[in-house]
Coordinates of C-alpha atoms in Angstrom, one line a residue:
Chain A
M1 CA 3.5 42.1 1.8
T2 CA 6.8 40.8 0.5
A3 CA 5.0 37.9 -1.1
R4 CA 2.8 40.4 -2.9
L5 CA 5.7 42.5 -4.0
F6 CA 7.5 39.4 -5.2
R7 CA 4.4 38.4 -7.2
G8 CA 4.1 41.8 -8.8
L9 CA 7.8 41.8 -9.7
A10 CA 7.4 38.4 -11.3
W11 CA 4.5 39.4 -13.4
A12 CA 6.3 42.7 -14.4
A13 CA 9.4 40.7 -15.4
T14 CA 7.2 38.4 -17.6
L15 CA 5.7 41.3 -19.4
G16 CA 9.1 42.9 -19.8
A17 CA 10.5 39.7 -21.3
T18 CA 7.5 39.6 -23.7
A19 CA 8.1 43.2 -24.9
A20 CA 11.9 42.5 -25.3
L21 CA 11.1 39.4 -27.3
F22 CA 8.7 41.4 -29.5
F23 CA 11.3 44.1 -30.3
L24 CA 14.6 42.2 -30.3
G25 CA 13.7 38.5 -31.1
D26 CA 14.6 36.9 -34.5
A27 CA 12.0 34.8 -36.4
Y28 CA 13.0 31.6 -34.6
A29 CA 12.7 33.1 -31.1
L30 CA 9.4 34.8 -32.0
R31 CA 8.1 31.4 -33.2
I32 CA 8.9 29.7 -29.9
G33 CA 7.5 32.7 -28.0
M34 CA 4.3 32.3 -30.1
T35 CA 4.0 28.6 -29.2
L36 CA 4.6 29.3 -25.5
A37 CA 2.0 32.1 -25.5
M38 CA -0.5 29.8 -27.2
F39 CA 0.1 27.1 -24.6
I40 CA -0.3 29.6 -21.7
A41 CA -3.7 30.6 -23.2
L42 CA -4.7 26.9 -23.6
A43 CA -3.4 25.8 -20.1
S44 CA -5.0 28.8 -18.4
G45 CA -8.3 28.2 -20.2
W46 CA -8.3 24.5 -19.3
N47 CA -7.5 25.4 -15.7
I48 CA -10.8 27.3 -15.3
I49 CA -12.9 24.2 -15.9
G50 CA -10.3 21.4 -15.2
G51 CA -8.5 23.0 -12.2
M52 CA -10.8 25.4 -10.5
A53 CA -14.0 23.4 -11.0
G54 CA -12.2 20.0 -11.0
Y55 CA -14.0 18.8 -14.2
P56 CA -11.2 16.8 -16.1
S57 CA -12.1 18.1 -19.6
F58 CA -10.4 16.4 -22.6
A59 CA -12.2 18.6 -25.1
T60 CA -9.5 21.3 -25.4
A61 CA -8.2 20.1 -28.7
G62 CA -11.8 19.9 -30.0
F63 CA -12.4 23.6 -29.3
F64 CA -8.9 24.5 -30.6
G65 CA -9.7 22.7 -33.9
L66 CA -13.2 24.1 -34.0
G67 CA -11.8 27.6 -33.6
A68 CA -9.1 27.0 -36.2
Y69 CA -11.8 25.9 -38.7
A70 CA -14.3 28.7 -37.7
G71 CA -11.5 31.3 -38.1
A72 CA -10.3 29.9 -41.4
L73 CA -13.7 29.7 -42.9
T74 CA -14.8 33.2 -41.9
Q75 CA -11.4 34.6 -43.1
L76 CA -11.9 32.8 -46.5
R77 CA -15.2 34.6 -46.8
G78 CA -13.5 37.9 -46.7
V79 CA -13.8 38.8 -43.0
P80 CA -10.8 40.7 -41.6
M81 CA -8.4 38.5 -39.6
P82 CA -8.8 39.9 -36.1
L83 CA -12.6 39.8 -36.5
A84 CA -12.4 36.2 -37.6
W85 CA -10.5 35.3 -34.4
I86 CA -13.3 36.9 -32.3
V87 CA -15.9 35.0 -34.3
A88 CA -14.0 31.8 -33.7
A89 CA -14.0 32.4 -30.0
G90 CA -17.7 33.1 -30.1
V91 CA -18.4 29.9 -32.1
A92 CA -16.4 27.8 -29.7
A93 CA -18.2 29.3 -26.7
I94 CA -21.7 28.7 -28.2
V95 CA -20.8 25.1 -29.1
A96 CA -19.4 24.6 -25.6
L97 CA -22.7 25.9 -24.0
A98 CA -24.7 23.5 -26.2
V99 CA -22.5 20.5 -25.6
G100 CA -22.0 21.4 -22.0
W101 CA -25.8 21.2 -21.5
I102 CA -25.4 17.4 -22.1
V103 CA -21.9 16.5 -20.9
L104 CA -21.7 18.7 -17.7
R105 CA -24.4 16.5 -16.1
L106 CA -21.7 13.8 -15.8
R107 CA -18.9 13.7 -13.3
G108 CA -15.4 12.2 -12.9
H109 CA -14.5 9.5 -15.4
Y110 CA -17.8 9.8 -17.3
F111 CA -17.3 13.5 -17.9
A112 CA -13.7 12.9 -19.0
I113 CA -14.8 10.3 -21.6
A114 CA -17.7 12.4 -22.8
S115 CA -15.5 15.4 -23.3
L116 CA -13.0 13.2 -25.2
A117 CA -15.9 12.0 -27.4
V118 CA -16.9 15.6 -28.1
M119 CA -13.4 16.1 -29.5
M120 CA -13.6 13.0 -31.6
V121 CA -17.1 14.0 -33.0
L122 CA -15.7 17.4 -34.0
R123 CA -12.7 15.8 -35.7
E124 CA -14.9 13.3 -37.6
L125 CA -17.1 16.2 -38.7
A126 CA -14.1 18.2 -40.0
T127 CA -12.9 15.1 -41.8
N128 CA -16.1 14.0 -43.4
W129 CA -17.9 17.3 -44.1
T130 CA -15.8 17.7 -47.2
M131 CA -18.1 20.3 -48.8
L132 CA -17.3 22.8 -46.1
T133 CA -13.9 21.9 -44.6
G134 CA -12.1 20.3 -47.6
G135 CA -12.0 17.0 -45.6
G136 CA -8.6 15.4 -45.2
M137 CA -7.1 17.7 -47.9
G138 CA -7.3 20.6 -45.4
L139 CA -7.8 24.3 -46.0
N140 CA -5.5 27.0 -47.3
L141 CA -5.8 30.4 -45.7
P142 CA -5.1 33.8 -47.3
V143 CA -1.4 34.6 -47.2
L144 CA -0.4 38.0 -45.8
Q145 CA 1.8 40.3 -47.9
L146 CA 4.3 40.9 -45.1
G147 CA 8.0 40.1 -44.5
I148 CA 9.0 37.0 -42.4
I149 CA 10.0 39.0 -39.3
A150 CA 6.9 41.3 -39.5
Q151 CA 4.6 38.2 -39.8
A152 CA 6.4 36.4 -36.9
R153 CA 6.0 39.6 -34.8
L154 CA 2.3 40.0 -35.7
F155 CA 1.3 36.5 -34.7
F156 CA 3.6 36.5 -31.6
A157 CA 1.8 39.7 -30.5
A158 CA -1.6 38.1 -31.2
Q159 CA -0.9 34.9 -29.2
A160 CA 0.8 36.9 -26.4
G161 CA -2.2 39.3 -26.3
L162 CA -4.5 36.3 -26.0
A163 CA -2.3 34.8 -23.2
I164 CA -2.5 38.0 -21.3
I165 CA -6.2 38.1 -21.7
A166 CA -6.4 34.5 -20.5
V167 CA -4.4 35.2 -17.4
I168 CA -6.5 38.3 -16.6
I169 CA -9.7 36.3 -17.1
S170 CA -8.5 33.6 -14.8
A171 CA -7.5 36.1 -12.2
L172 CA -10.9 37.8 -12.5
V173 CA -12.7 34.4 -12.3
A174 CA -10.6 33.3 -9.3
S175 CA -11.4 36.4 -7.3
S176 CA -15.1 36.6 -8.2
G177 CA -18.2 34.8 -7.1
L178 CA -17.9 32.5 -10.1
G179 CA -14.4 31.3 -8.8
F180 CA -15.9 30.7 -5.4
A181 CA -18.7 28.7 -6.9
L182 CA -16.2 26.6 -9.0
R183 CA -14.1 25.8 -5.9
C184 CA -17.3 24.8 -4.0
I185 CA -18.2 22.5 -7.0
R186 CA -14.7 21.0 -6.9
Q187 CA -14.9 20.3 -3.2
N188 CA -18.4 18.9 -3.0
E189 CA -20.9 19.6 -5.8
T190 CA -23.9 18.0 -4.1
A191 CA -23.4 20.0 -0.9
A192 CA -22.9 23.2 -3.0
G193 CA -26.2 22.5 -4.8
M194 CA -28.0 21.9 -1.5
L195 CA -26.9 25.3 -0.2
G196 CA -28.6 26.9 -3.2
L197 CA -25.6 27.3 -5.6
D198 CA -26.5 27.1 -9.2
A199 CA -23.8 24.6 -10.1
R200 CA -25.0 24.0 -13.7
R201 CA -24.8 27.7 -14.5
A202 CA -21.3 28.1 -13.0
K203 CA -20.0 25.0 -14.8
S204 CA -21.5 26.1 -18.1
I205 CA -19.9 29.5 -17.9
A206 CA -16.5 28.1 -17.0
F207 CA -16.7 25.5 -19.8
A208 CA -17.7 28.3 -22.3
I209 CA -14.8 30.6 -21.2
S210 CA -12.4 27.8 -21.5
A211 CA -13.6 26.9 -24.9
A212 CA -13.6 30.5 -26.1
L213 CA -9.9 30.8 -25.2
A214 CA -9.1 27.5 -26.9
G215 CA -11.1 28.6 -30.0
A216 CA -9.3 32.0 -30.3
A217 CA -5.9 30.2 -29.8
G218 CA -6.8 27.8 -32.6
A219 CA -7.9 30.6 -35.0
I220 CA -4.7 32.6 -34.4
Y221 CA -2.7 29.4 -34.9
A222 CA -4.5 28.7 -38.2
S223 CA -3.8 32.2 -39.5
A224 CA -0.2 31.9 -38.5
I225 CA 0.6 28.7 -40.3
S226 CA -1.9 29.4 -43.1
Y227 CA -2.8 25.8 -43.7
I228 CA -4.9 23.5 -41.5
D229 CA -6.1 19.9 -41.7
P230 CA -8.0 17.7 -39.2
T231 CA -5.2 15.6 -37.9
D232 CA -3.1 18.7 -37.1
V233 CA -5.6 20.9 -35.3
F234 CA -7.5 18.0 -33.6
D235 CA -4.4 16.5 -32.1
L236 CA -4.9 14.7 -28.8
L237 CA -1.6 16.2 -27.6
N238 CA -3.2 19.7 -27.8
T239 CA -5.6 18.4 -25.1
V240 CA -3.0 16.6 -23.0
Q241 CA -0.1 19.1 -23.0
P242 CA -2.1 22.0 -21.5
I243 CA -3.2 19.6 -18.7
I244 CA 0.4 18.5 -18.0
M245 CA 1.5 22.2 -18.0
A246 CA -1.2 23.1 -15.5
M247 CA -0.2 20.2 -13.3
L248 CA 3.5 21.1 -13.6
G249 CA 2.8 24.6 -12.3
G250 CA -0.1 24.0 -10.0
V251 CA -3.7 23.0 -10.8
G252 CA -6.4 25.6 -9.9
T253 CA -4.0 28.5 -9.4
V254 CA -3.7 31.6 -11.7
A255 CA 0.1 31.6 -12.0
G256 CA 0.4 27.7 -12.2
P257 CA -0.4 27.3 -15.9
V258 CA 1.9 30.1 -16.9
I259 CA 4.9 28.7 -14.9
G260 CA 4.1 25.2 -16.1
A261 CA 3.8 26.2 -19.7
A262 CA 7.1 28.1 -19.6
L263 CA 8.9 25.1 -17.9
F264 CA 7.5 22.7 -20.3
V265 CA 8.5 24.7 -23.4
V266 CA 12.0 25.3 -22.0
L267 CA 12.4 21.5 -21.3
E268 CA 11.1 20.6 -24.8
Q269 CA 13.4 23.1 -26.6
S270 CA 16.5 22.2 -24.6
I271 CA 16.3 18.4 -24.1
W272 CA 13.8 16.7 -26.2
T273 CA 14.6 18.2 -29.6
N274 CA 18.0 16.4 -29.2
F275 CA 16.4 13.0 -28.8
L276 CA 13.7 13.1 -31.4
S277 CA 13.2 9.3 -31.6
V278 CA 12.4 8.9 -27.9
H279 CA 10.6 12.3 -27.5
A280 CA 7.3 10.7 -26.6
A281 CA 8.8 8.3 -24.1
L282 CA 10.6 11.1 -22.3
L283 CA 7.4 13.1 -22.2
G284 CA 5.6 10.0 -20.9
A285 CA 8.3 9.5 -18.1
L286 CA 8.0 13.1 -17.1
V287 CA 4.2 12.9 -16.9
V288 CA 4.2 9.7 -14.9
A289 CA 6.8 11.0 -12.4
L290 CA 4.9 14.4 -12.2
A291 CA 1.5 12.8 -11.5
L292 CA 2.9 10.3 -8.9
F293 CA 5.4 12.5 -7.0
L294 CA 4.2 16.1 -7.5
P295 CA 0.5 16.1 -8.1
Q296 CA 0.1 19.6 -6.6
G297 CA 2.7 21.1 -9.0
M298 CA 5.6 23.4 -8.3
L299 CA 3.4 26.1 -6.6
G300 CA 1.8 23.5 -4.4
Q301 CA 5.2 22.2 -3.4
L302 CA 6.3 25.7 -2.4
H303 CA 3.1 26.3 -0.3
R304 CA 3.5 23.0 1.4
R305 CA 7.1 23.9 2.4
K306 CA 5.9 27.1 3.9
V307 CA 3.3 25.4 6.1
K308 CA 5.6 22.7 7.3
P309 CA 8.9 24.4 8.4
Chain U
M1 CA -28.2 -7.9 -47.8
I2 CA -29.4 -7.3 -44.2
G3 CA -28.3 -10.8 -43.2
Q4 CA -24.8 -10.1 -44.6
V5 CA -24.6 -6.8 -42.7
L6 CA -25.7 -8.4 -39.5
T7 CA -23.2 -11.3 -39.9
N8 CA -20.3 -8.9 -40.5
G9 CA -21.4 -6.8 -37.5
L10 CA -21.5 -9.9 -35.2
L11 CA -18.1 -11.1 -36.3
L12 CA -16.6 -7.7 -35.7
G13 CA -18.5 -7.4 -32.4
G14 CA -17.1 -10.6 -31.0
L15 CA -13.6 -9.1 -31.3
Y16 CA -14.8 -5.8 -29.8
A17 CA -16.1 -7.7 -26.8
C18 CA -12.7 -9.2 -26.1
V19 CA -11.0 -5.8 -26.7
A20 CA -13.3 -4.1 -24.1
A21 CA -13.8 -6.8 -21.4
G22 CA -10.4 -6.2 -19.7
F23 CA -10.8 -2.4 -19.9
S24 CA -14.2 -2.7 -18.2
L25 CA -12.7 -5.0 -15.5
V26 CA -10.0 -2.5 -14.6
W27 CA -12.4 0.4 -14.7
G28 CA -14.8 -1.5 -12.4
V29 CA -12.3 -2.9 -9.9
L30 CA -9.5 -0.3 -9.8
N31 CA -11.7 2.7 -10.7
V32 CA -8.9 3.6 -13.2
I33 CA -9.6 4.5 -16.9
N34 CA -6.6 2.7 -18.5
L35 CA -5.6 4.9 -21.4
L36 CA -2.9 2.3 -22.1
H37 CA -5.4 -0.4 -23.1
G38 CA -5.4 0.3 -26.9
T39 CA -1.6 0.0 -26.9
L40 CA -1.7 -3.3 -25.1
V41 CA -4.0 -4.6 -27.9
V42 CA -1.5 -3.4 -30.5
L43 CA 1.4 -5.0 -28.5
G44 CA -0.6 -8.3 -28.7
G45 CA -0.8 -7.9 -32.4
Y46 CA 2.9 -7.3 -32.8
L47 CA 3.7 -10.4 -30.7
A48 CA 1.4 -12.5 -32.9
W49 CA 3.1 -11.1 -35.9
M50 CA 6.5 -12.0 -34.5
A51 CA 5.3 -15.5 -33.7
W52 CA 4.1 -15.9 -37.3
A53 CA 7.1 -14.2 -39.0
F54 CA 9.9 -15.9 -37.0
L55 CA 8.4 -19.1 -35.8
G56 CA 5.7 -19.7 -38.4
L57 CA 3.0 -20.0 -35.7
H58 CA -0.6 -19.5 -36.7
P59 CA -2.2 -16.7 -34.5
L60 CA -4.7 -19.2 -33.1
L61 CA -1.8 -21.4 -31.9
A62 CA 0.2 -18.4 -30.6
L63 CA -2.9 -17.1 -28.7
P64 CA -2.0 -18.5 -25.2
F65 CA 1.6 -17.4 -25.4
V66 CA 0.7 -13.9 -26.5
A67 CA -1.9 -13.6 -23.7
L68 CA 0.6 -14.8 -21.2
V69 CA 3.3 -12.4 -22.2
V70 CA 1.1 -9.3 -22.3
G71 CA -0.5 -10.4 -19.0
L72 CA 2.9 -10.6 -17.3
F73 CA 3.8 -7.2 -18.7
G74 CA 0.5 -5.8 -17.3
A75 CA 1.3 -7.4 -13.9
G76 CA 4.7 -5.7 -13.9
L77 CA 3.2 -2.3 -14.8
Q78 CA 0.6 -2.6 -12.0
A79 CA 3.1 -3.7 -9.4
G80 CA 5.7 -1.2 -10.4
V81 CA 3.8 2.0 -11.2
L82 CA 0.0 1.8 -11.2
N83 CA -0.5 0.5 -7.6
R84 CA 0.8 3.9 -6.5
A85 CA -1.9 5.7 -8.4
V86 CA -5.0 3.6 -7.5
G87 CA -7.3 5.8 -5.4
A88 CA -5.8 9.1 -6.6
P89 CA -8.0 11.7 -8.2
V90 CA -9.3 11.0 -11.7
L91 CA -6.9 13.5 -13.3
V92 CA -3.9 11.8 -11.7
T93 CA -4.8 8.2 -12.9
L94 CA -5.7 9.5 -16.3
V95 CA -2.4 11.3 -16.6
V96 CA -0.3 8.3 -15.3
T97 CA -1.9 5.9 -17.8
F98 CA -1.5 8.4 -20.6
G99 CA 2.2 8.7 -19.7
L100 CA 2.7 5.0 -19.7
D101 CA 0.9 4.8 -23.0
L102 CA 3.4 7.3 -24.5
I103 CA 6.3 5.3 -23.2
V104 CA 5.1 1.9 -24.5
G105 CA 3.8 3.4 -27.7
N106 CA 7.2 5.0 -28.3
G107 CA 8.9 1.6 -27.7
L108 CA 6.6 -0.1 -30.2
L109 CA 7.3 2.6 -32.8
L110 CA 11.1 2.2 -32.3
G111 CA 10.9 -1.6 -32.4
F112 CA 8.5 -2.1 -35.3
G113 CA 8.3 1.2 -37.2
A114 CA 5.1 2.9 -38.3
D115 CA 4.5 0.5 -41.3
Y116 CA 1.5 -1.8 -41.4
R117 CA 2.4 -5.4 -40.6
T118 CA 0.2 -8.1 -42.0
I119 CA -0.1 -11.8 -40.9
R120 CA -0.7 -14.1 -43.8
P121 CA -0.9 -17.7 -42.5
S122 CA -0.3 -20.4 -45.1
L123 CA -3.4 -22.2 -43.8
T124 CA -6.6 -20.3 -44.4
L125 CA -10.1 -21.6 -43.8
G126 CA -11.6 -19.9 -46.8
T127 CA -15.2 -18.7 -47.0
A128 CA -18.4 -20.6 -46.5
Q129 CA -21.8 -19.7 -48.0
I130 CA -24.7 -20.3 -45.7
A131 CA -28.2 -19.4 -46.9
G132 CA -26.8 -16.8 -49.3
I133 CA -24.6 -15.1 -46.7
Y134 CA -20.8 -15.2 -47.1
V135 CA -19.0 -16.1 -43.9
P136 CA -15.3 -15.6 -43.9
L137 CA -14.3 -18.6 -41.7
D138 CA -11.0 -17.1 -40.4
R139 CA -13.0 -14.1 -39.1
A140 CA -15.5 -16.5 -37.6
A141 CA -12.8 -18.5 -35.9
A142 CA -11.2 -15.2 -34.5
A143 CA -14.6 -14.0 -33.3
S144 CA -15.4 -17.3 -31.6
A145 CA -12.0 -17.5 -30.0
A146 CA -12.5 -13.9 -28.7
L147 CA -15.9 -14.7 -27.3
A148 CA -14.4 -17.8 -25.7
M149 CA -11.7 -15.8 -24.0
T150 CA -14.3 -13.3 -22.7
G151 CA -16.4 -16.3 -21.5
G152 CA -13.3 -17.7 -19.8
L153 CA -12.9 -14.4 -17.9
Y154 CA -16.6 -14.6 -16.8
L155 CA -16.2 -18.2 -15.5
M156 CA -13.0 -17.3 -13.7
L157 CA -14.7 -14.4 -11.9
R158 CA -17.6 -16.7 -10.9
R159 CA -15.7 -19.9 -10.0
S160 CA -12.1 -19.4 -9.3
W161 CA -11.3 -18.8 -5.6
L162 CA -8.3 -16.7 -6.5
V163 CA -10.2 -14.4 -8.8
R164 CA -13.3 -14.2 -6.5
A165 CA -11.1 -11.9 -4.4
I166 CA -11.3 -9.4 -7.3
V167 CA -15.1 -9.4 -7.1
A168 CA -14.9 -8.9 -3.4
V169 CA -12.5 -5.9 -3.8
R170 CA -14.9 -4.4 -6.3
M171 CA -17.9 -4.7 -4.0
D172 CA -16.2 -3.3 -0.9
R173 CA -12.5 -2.7 -0.7
D174 CA -12.3 -2.1 3.0
A175 CA -14.5 -5.1 3.9
A176 CA -12.4 -7.3 1.6
R177 CA -9.2 -6.1 3.3
L178 CA -10.7 -7.0 6.7
M179 CA -11.5 -10.5 5.4
G180 CA -7.9 -11.0 4.6
V181 CA -7.8 -10.2 0.9
M182 CA -4.4 -8.7 -0.2
V183 CA -5.9 -5.7 -2.0
S184 CA -2.8 -4.7 -3.8
R185 CA -2.3 -8.2 -5.0
A186 CA -5.9 -8.4 -6.2
Y187 CA -5.2 -5.3 -8.2
I188 CA -2.1 -6.9 -9.8
V189 CA -4.2 -10.0 -10.8
T190 CA -6.9 -7.8 -12.2
F191 CA -4.6 -5.7 -14.3
A192 CA -2.8 -8.8 -15.5
L193 CA -6.1 -10.5 -16.6
S194 CA -7.1 -7.3 -18.4
A195 CA -3.8 -7.0 -20.2
A196 CA -3.9 -10.7 -21.1
L197 CA -7.3 -10.3 -22.7
A198 CA -6.1 -7.1 -24.5
G199 CA -3.1 -9.1 -25.9
A200 CA -5.4 -12.0 -26.9
A201 CA -7.7 -9.5 -28.7
G202 CA -4.7 -8.0 -30.5
D203 CA -3.5 -11.5 -31.6
L204 CA -7.0 -12.3 -33.0
L205 CA -7.4 -8.9 -34.7
G206 CA -4.0 -9.6 -36.4
L207 CA -5.8 -12.4 -38.2
V208 CA -8.3 -10.0 -39.6
F209 CA -6.7 -6.5 -39.9
P210 CA -3.2 -5.2 -40.6
I211 CA -1.3 -4.1 -37.4
S212 CA -0.1 -0.6 -36.8
P213 CA 0.8 1.5 -33.7
L214 CA -1.6 4.2 -35.0
Q215 CA -4.6 1.9 -34.2
S216 CA -4.2 2.0 -30.4
G217 CA -6.5 5.1 -30.2
D218 CA -9.2 3.4 -32.2
Y219 CA -9.1 0.4 -29.9
L220 CA -9.3 2.6 -26.8
A221 CA -12.3 4.4 -28.3
I222 CA -14.0 1.1 -29.0
S223 CA -13.4 0.0 -25.3
F224 CA -15.0 3.3 -24.1
T225 CA -18.0 2.9 -26.2
V226 CA -18.5 -0.8 -25.4
C227 CA -18.2 -0.2 -21.7
V228 CA -20.8 2.6 -21.8
L229 CA -23.1 0.5 -24.0
G230 CA -23.0 -2.6 -21.9
G231 CA -22.5 -1.1 -18.5
L232 CA -19.4 -0.7 -16.4
G233 CA -17.4 -3.5 -14.9
S234 CA -19.6 -6.4 -16.1
V235 CA -18.2 -9.0 -18.4
V236 CA -21.6 -10.0 -19.7
G237 CA -22.2 -6.3 -20.4
A238 CA -18.9 -6.0 -22.3
A239 CA -19.8 -9.0 -24.4
A240 CA -23.3 -7.7 -25.2
G241 CA -22.0 -4.1 -25.7
G242 CA -19.3 -5.4 -28.1
L243 CA -21.7 -7.3 -30.2
L244 CA -24.1 -4.4 -30.2
L245 CA -21.3 -1.9 -31.3
G246 CA -20.3 -4.2 -34.1
L247 CA -23.9 -4.3 -35.3
V248 CA -24.3 -0.5 -34.9
E249 CA -21.1 0.2 -36.9
S250 CA -22.0 -2.1 -39.8
I251 CA -25.6 -0.9 -40.0
A252 CA -24.5 2.8 -39.8
G253 CA -21.9 2.0 -42.5
L254 CA -24.7 0.7 -44.7
L255 CA -27.1 3.6 -44.1
L256 CA -24.7 6.6 -43.9
G257 CA -21.6 5.3 -45.8
P258 CA -18.6 3.6 -44.3
Q259 CA -16.7 6.9 -43.5
N260 CA -19.5 7.9 -41.1
A261 CA -19.6 4.6 -39.1
S262 CA -17.2 5.8 -36.4
L263 CA -19.0 9.2 -36.2
A264 CA -22.2 7.4 -35.5
S265 CA -20.6 5.4 -32.7
F266 CA -19.2 8.5 -31.0
V267 CA -22.6 10.3 -31.2
L268 CA -24.1 7.1 -29.7
L269 CA -21.5 7.2 -26.9
I270 CA -22.3 10.8 -25.9
A271 CA -26.0 10.2 -26.0
L272 CA -25.8 7.1 -23.9
L273 CA -23.5 8.8 -21.4
A274 CA -26.0 11.6 -21.1
F275 CA -29.1 9.6 -20.7
R276 CA -28.1 6.0 -19.6
P277 CA -24.7 6.2 -17.9
D278 CA -25.1 2.8 -16.3
G279 CA -25.4 1.2 -19.7
L280 CA -28.4 -0.1 -21.7
F281 CA -28.9 -3.0 -19.3
G282 CA -29.3 -0.8 -16.3
R283 CA -28.1 -2.7 -13.2
K284 CA -24.4 -2.5 -12.2
G285 CA -23.0 -6.1 -12.4
Y286 CA -20.1 -7.7 -10.6
A287 CA -19.2 -10.5 -13.0

């Protein structure tokens, strides 16, 4: 009961901090909040396929970029912005279903590589299909006629809304039959299949949900910075950072990606921005230490403590 | 025209074989996808550039030294960090090698900057014309040396008593341990050989292409594709896959335009993974 109360209080405090940031934050704080919310959405989305089902997907940046381009292109054809974000999520989910039909047959290393190749193919398409995407020159999005603070608030609210949706979806998935199926797949897919579980269907749905969240995050990101090009939105770091965040908090849990993303962004803002030239090396050292010494994440560590007094 | 395209493809493919052979060995024996591999190739390229810029050594002469240094570096990484990660879940090994890649890549960027470095040896072999096909002899020398290194790895895995242990570990780790093989030492030797081959490939690529830290991702992608083409963990497969990828890229470049050559190889990679994940040549090999 106390654990439940504590958990409720923690979520309430998070929502309170979000509201406070929305009303009180300056443009800089709102921008950091927007980045944090975006990574919570990406990490929670990845966690559904990568954590709950145990399929190490490296396609997150692919669907992020796909969503960015889908949102930008629909917006440029006069579709209102929020509708364009929904379209982008839909496009990413449909592409994920189609691609998943092929790559979700694979397991382990082979799936990881295939999902990475999916991202590379999408990036090459965005670079080479110049007629549609502007190629390496990138795309300019319509600029909003709003003040700086109003814009920062709008896009913070959008990404925060998406992050809340992402957390609610992962909680729903985790407590539903789908979440049960995904955990069975992670533990032993062959056995789950023998017991009559439709593993392919469960994996496809999880992959599509994860892609839709990444696609929506990409579309909001594109609207917020109002210029996109292939190297920016198809950045491998957009794939790897959400994975690290989920690992930092606790893979396969609902709260893990949120805690991990918050810790990561705080670390990044407080330490790494002061050491720009060795930024990547510090990130690398953190990642190696994390994977070797804390593979269950912070939450996993807490739970282990509880079991072993 | 076709003859020229095939020649270019084979010369490129010889280098690809050497890039991928070590990657394939580590994947097969350690069951680790080494995301650091492309950066080790670039490290070899920079060492070759230093040997040329400061000592005036031709990359073909510097080859054994570069391979040795990168190999020792790889042995250190395996002994210090990676031996702890072997046998961990896929996600953990991927993340550890990615973190190491960030560290080494950052070091290279600090040491050498993001500019392209070019090796221009004073001695060049020029170009030969055989039956109407232009053959750049420097490239031909680099490709032959790369294939020779790959062949050397194959012979070692077949003949050398020390390296036979690696094959034993790949076949059955527990049985090998019971027969008295020091498994963790076999892993160190494996990773060192793989790194040495990556360094050698970087050295030889430096003879043909400019060197930049930004290329490590491309070399990693090439290693993936070659492995999947030729079949995992087999040196012969890596050689065949490398040559095949070189041919596919140059033919795709001719038919679809050079900017779509890498797109074609990624699509090929996904299709092969989906329909023939053990490679075009089927059987899983051990050497």
